[in-house]
Coordinates of C-alpha atoms in Angstrom, one line a residue:
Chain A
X1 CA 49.3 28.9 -7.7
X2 CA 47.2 27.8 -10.9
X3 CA 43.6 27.0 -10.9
X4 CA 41.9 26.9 -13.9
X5 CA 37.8 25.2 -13.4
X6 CA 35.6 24.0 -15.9
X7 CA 32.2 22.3 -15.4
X8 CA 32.7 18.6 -16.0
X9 CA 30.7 17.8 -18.4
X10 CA 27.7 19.4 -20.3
X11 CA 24.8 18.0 -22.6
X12 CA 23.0 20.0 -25.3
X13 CA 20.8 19.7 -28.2
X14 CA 21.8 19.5 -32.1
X15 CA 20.7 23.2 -33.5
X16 CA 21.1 24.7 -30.2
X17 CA 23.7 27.0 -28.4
X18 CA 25.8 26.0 -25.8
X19 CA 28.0 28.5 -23.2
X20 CA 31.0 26.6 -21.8
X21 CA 32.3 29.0 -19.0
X22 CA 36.0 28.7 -17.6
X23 CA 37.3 30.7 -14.5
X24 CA 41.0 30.7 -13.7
X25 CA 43.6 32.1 -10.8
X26 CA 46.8 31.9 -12.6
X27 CA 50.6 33.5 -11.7
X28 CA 50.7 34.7 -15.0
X29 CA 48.7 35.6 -17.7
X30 CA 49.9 35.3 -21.7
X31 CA 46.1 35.0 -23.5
X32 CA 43.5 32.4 -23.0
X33 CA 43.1 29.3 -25.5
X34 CA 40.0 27.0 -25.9
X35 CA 41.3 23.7 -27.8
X36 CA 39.0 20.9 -29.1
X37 CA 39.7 17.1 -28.2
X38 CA 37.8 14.3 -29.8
X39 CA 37.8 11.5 -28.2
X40 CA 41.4 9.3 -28.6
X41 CA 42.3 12.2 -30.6
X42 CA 45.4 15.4 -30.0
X43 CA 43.5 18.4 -29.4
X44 CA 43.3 20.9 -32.0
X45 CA 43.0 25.0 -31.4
X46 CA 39.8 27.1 -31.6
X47 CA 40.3 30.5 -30.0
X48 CA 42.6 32.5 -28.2
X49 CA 41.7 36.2 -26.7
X50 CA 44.5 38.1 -25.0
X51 CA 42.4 41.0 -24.6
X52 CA 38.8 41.9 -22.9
X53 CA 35.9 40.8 -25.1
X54 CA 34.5 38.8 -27.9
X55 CA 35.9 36.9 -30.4
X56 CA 34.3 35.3 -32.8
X57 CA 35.1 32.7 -35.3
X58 CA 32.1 31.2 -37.6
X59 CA 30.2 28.8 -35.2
X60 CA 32.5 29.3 -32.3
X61 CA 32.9 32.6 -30.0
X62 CA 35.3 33.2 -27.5
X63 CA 34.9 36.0 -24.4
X64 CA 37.6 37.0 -21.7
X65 CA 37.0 39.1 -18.7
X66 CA 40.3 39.5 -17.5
X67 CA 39.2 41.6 -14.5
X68 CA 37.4 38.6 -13.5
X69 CA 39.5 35.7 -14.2
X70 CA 36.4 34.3 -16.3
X71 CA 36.1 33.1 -19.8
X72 CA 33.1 31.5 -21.9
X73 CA 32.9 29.6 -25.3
X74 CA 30.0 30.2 -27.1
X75 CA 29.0 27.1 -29.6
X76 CA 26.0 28.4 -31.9
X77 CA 23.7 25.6 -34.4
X78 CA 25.2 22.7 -32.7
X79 CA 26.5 19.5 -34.7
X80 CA 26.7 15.7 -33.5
X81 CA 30.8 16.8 -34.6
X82 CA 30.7 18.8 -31.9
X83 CA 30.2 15.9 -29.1
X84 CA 34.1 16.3 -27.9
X85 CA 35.5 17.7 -24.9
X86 CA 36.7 21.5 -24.4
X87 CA 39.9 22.7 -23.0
X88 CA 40.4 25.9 -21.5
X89 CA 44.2 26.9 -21.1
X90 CA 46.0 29.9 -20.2
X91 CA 49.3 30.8 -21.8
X92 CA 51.9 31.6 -18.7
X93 CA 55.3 33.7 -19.0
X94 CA 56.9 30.7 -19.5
X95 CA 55.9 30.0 -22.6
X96 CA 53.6 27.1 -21.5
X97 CA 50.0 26.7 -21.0
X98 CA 48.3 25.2 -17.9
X99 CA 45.1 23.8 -18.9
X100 CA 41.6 23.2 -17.3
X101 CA 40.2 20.1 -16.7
X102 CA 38.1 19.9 -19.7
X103 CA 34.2 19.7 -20.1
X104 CA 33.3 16.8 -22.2
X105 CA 29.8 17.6 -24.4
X106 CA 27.3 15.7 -25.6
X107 CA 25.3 16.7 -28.2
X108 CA 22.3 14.7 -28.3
X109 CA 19.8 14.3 -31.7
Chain B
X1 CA 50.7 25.8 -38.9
X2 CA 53.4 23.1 -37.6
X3 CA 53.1 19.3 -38.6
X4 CA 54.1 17.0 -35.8
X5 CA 54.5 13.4 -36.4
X6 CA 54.6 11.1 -33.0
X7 CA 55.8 7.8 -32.7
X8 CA 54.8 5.1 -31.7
X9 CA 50.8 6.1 -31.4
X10 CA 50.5 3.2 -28.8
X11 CA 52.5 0.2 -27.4
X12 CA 51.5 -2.1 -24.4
X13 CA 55.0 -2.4 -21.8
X14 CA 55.6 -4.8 -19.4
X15 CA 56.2 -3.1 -16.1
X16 CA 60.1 -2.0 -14.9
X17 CA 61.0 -1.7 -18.8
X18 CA 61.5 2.0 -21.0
X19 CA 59.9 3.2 -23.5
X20 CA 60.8 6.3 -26.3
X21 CA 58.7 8.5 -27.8
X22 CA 59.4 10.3 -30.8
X23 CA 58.4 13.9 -31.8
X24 CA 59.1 15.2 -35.2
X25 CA 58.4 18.7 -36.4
X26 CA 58.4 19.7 -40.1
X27 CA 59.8 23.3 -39.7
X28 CA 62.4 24.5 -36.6
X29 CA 60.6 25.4 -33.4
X30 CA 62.2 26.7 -30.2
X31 CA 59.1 25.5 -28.0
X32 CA 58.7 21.8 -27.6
X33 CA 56.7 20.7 -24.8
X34 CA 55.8 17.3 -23.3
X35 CA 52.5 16.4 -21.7
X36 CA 50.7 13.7 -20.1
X37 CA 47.3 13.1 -20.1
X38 CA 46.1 11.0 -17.8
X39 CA 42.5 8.6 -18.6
X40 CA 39.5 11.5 -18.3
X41 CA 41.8 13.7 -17.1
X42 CA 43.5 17.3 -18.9
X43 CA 46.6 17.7 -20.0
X44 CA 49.7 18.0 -17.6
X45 CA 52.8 19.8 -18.4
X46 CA 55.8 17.5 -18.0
X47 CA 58.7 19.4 -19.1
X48 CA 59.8 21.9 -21.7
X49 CA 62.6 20.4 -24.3
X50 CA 65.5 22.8 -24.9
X51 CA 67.6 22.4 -27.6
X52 CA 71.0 22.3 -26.4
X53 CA 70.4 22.2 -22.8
X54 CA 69.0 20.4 -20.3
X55 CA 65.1 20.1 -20.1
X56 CA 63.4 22.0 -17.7
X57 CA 60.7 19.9 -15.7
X58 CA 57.5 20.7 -13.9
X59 CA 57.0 20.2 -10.4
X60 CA 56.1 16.5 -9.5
X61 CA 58.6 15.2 -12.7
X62 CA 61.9 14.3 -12.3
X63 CA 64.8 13.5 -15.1
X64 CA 65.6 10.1 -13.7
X65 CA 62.0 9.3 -14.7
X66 CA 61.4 11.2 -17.7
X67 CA 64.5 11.9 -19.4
X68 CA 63.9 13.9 -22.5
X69 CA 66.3 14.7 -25.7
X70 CA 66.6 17.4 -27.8
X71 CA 69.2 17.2 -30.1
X72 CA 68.2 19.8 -32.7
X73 CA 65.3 22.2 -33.2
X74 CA 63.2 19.7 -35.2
X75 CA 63.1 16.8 -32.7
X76 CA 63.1 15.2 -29.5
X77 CA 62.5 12.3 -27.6
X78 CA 60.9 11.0 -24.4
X79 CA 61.7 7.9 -22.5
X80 CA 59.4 6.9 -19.5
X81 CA 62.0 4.9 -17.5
X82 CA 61.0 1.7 -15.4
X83 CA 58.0 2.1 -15.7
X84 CA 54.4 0.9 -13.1
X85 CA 50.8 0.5 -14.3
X86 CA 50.3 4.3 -13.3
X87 CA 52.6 6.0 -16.0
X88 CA 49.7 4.0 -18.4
X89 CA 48.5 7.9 -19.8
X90 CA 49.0 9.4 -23.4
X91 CA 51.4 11.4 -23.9
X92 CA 51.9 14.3 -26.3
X93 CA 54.3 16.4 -27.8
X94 CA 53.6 19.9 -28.3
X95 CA 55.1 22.7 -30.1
X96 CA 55.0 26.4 -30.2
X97 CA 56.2 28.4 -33.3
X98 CA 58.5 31.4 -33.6
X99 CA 57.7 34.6 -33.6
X100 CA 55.1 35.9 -31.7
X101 CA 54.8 36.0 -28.4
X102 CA 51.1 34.1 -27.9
X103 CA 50.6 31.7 -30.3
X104 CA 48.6 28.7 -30.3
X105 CA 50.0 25.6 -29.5
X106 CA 50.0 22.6 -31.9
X107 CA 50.1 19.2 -30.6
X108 CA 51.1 15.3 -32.0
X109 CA 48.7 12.8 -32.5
X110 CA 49.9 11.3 -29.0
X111 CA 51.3 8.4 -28.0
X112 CA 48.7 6.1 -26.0
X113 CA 50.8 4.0 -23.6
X114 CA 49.6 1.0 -21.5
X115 CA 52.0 -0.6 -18.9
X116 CA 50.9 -4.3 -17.6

């Protein structure tokens, strides 16, 4: 089966850092993504590991424990911009992704 | 990175009626995907779009409901037949480029659908 969990939703503080975890039981595994959706808006693509570790992109880090089923995204010097919600999806063999619920954020003043 | 353009962006339907979505890519993609997401809710697979064959549709969607086109590798279309209150979701188009194996996914604008 596919289970992918994410907290609901989150509030943090502008300037601060925010960890976003994500734990999935998937049939397959093809790299996990985080994507970005504002709010009436598509969602747009932030990070993708395929392999155990850290990624990190400017603002944004990524980490996948694929031992564990477990993921985080790492948001440093939070921005009002960055009130959106997070998706975590995982890339199947088919091609496809199955995605998470989604955490919304808020990122208060 | 692929441009999709999705049409309409909204429309307000009268239950039992149809609607057609559109999904143009600006480059030749294999990978076209259809989701639904549902008010709060994530994103739900609907069916994949293959060009030249029939779509292949996720548990829980069915043809009859949500026939989908594919005519070449640059487009395809969506119709949500007869439908209730409850299809009322956006729905977006996504595509995958060739090449390698894991690559992001990009995604239309959506199409925000309300059925009365």
């Amino acid at each position: 089966g596919q289970n992918i969990d994410q907290p609901t939703e989150m509030t943090a503080t502008e300037g601060a850092i925010v960890q976003i975890n994500c734990t999935y039981q998937t049939s397959g595994f093809n790299g996990l993504f985080w994507y970005q959706q504002h709010a009436g808006e598509a969602p747009t693509f932030l990070s993708y590991n395929v392999l155990d570790g850290l990624e990190e992109k400017g603002r944004f880090s990524s980490f996948l424990s694929r031992s564990k089923g477990y993921s985080y995204l790492l948001l440093k010097e939070l921005q009002m911009k960055d009130s959106a919600s997070y998706l975590c999806a995982v890339g199947d063999y088919g091609q496809n992704f199955v995605f998470g619920p989604g955490t919304r954020l808020s990122v208060l003043p | 990175s692929a441009v999709i353009s999705q049409k309409p962006s909204r429309d307000i339907c009268q239950r039992g009626t149809s609607l057609t979505i559109q999904c143009q890519v600006d480059s030749q993609v294999t990978m076209m995907f259809w989701y639904r997401q549902q008010p709060g809710q994530s994103l739900t697979l609907i069916a994949t779009a293959n060009q030249g064959s029939e779509a292949t549709y996720e548990s829980g969607f069915v043809i009859d409901k949500f026939p989908i086109s594919r005519p070449n590798l640059t487009f395809s279309t969506l119709t949500v037949s007869n439908m209730s209150p409850e299809d009322s979701s956006i729905y977006l188009c996504s595509v995958k480029e060739d090449g390698a194996m894991n690559t992001e996914a990009f995604f239309g604008q959506g199409t925000r659908l309300t059925v009365v």
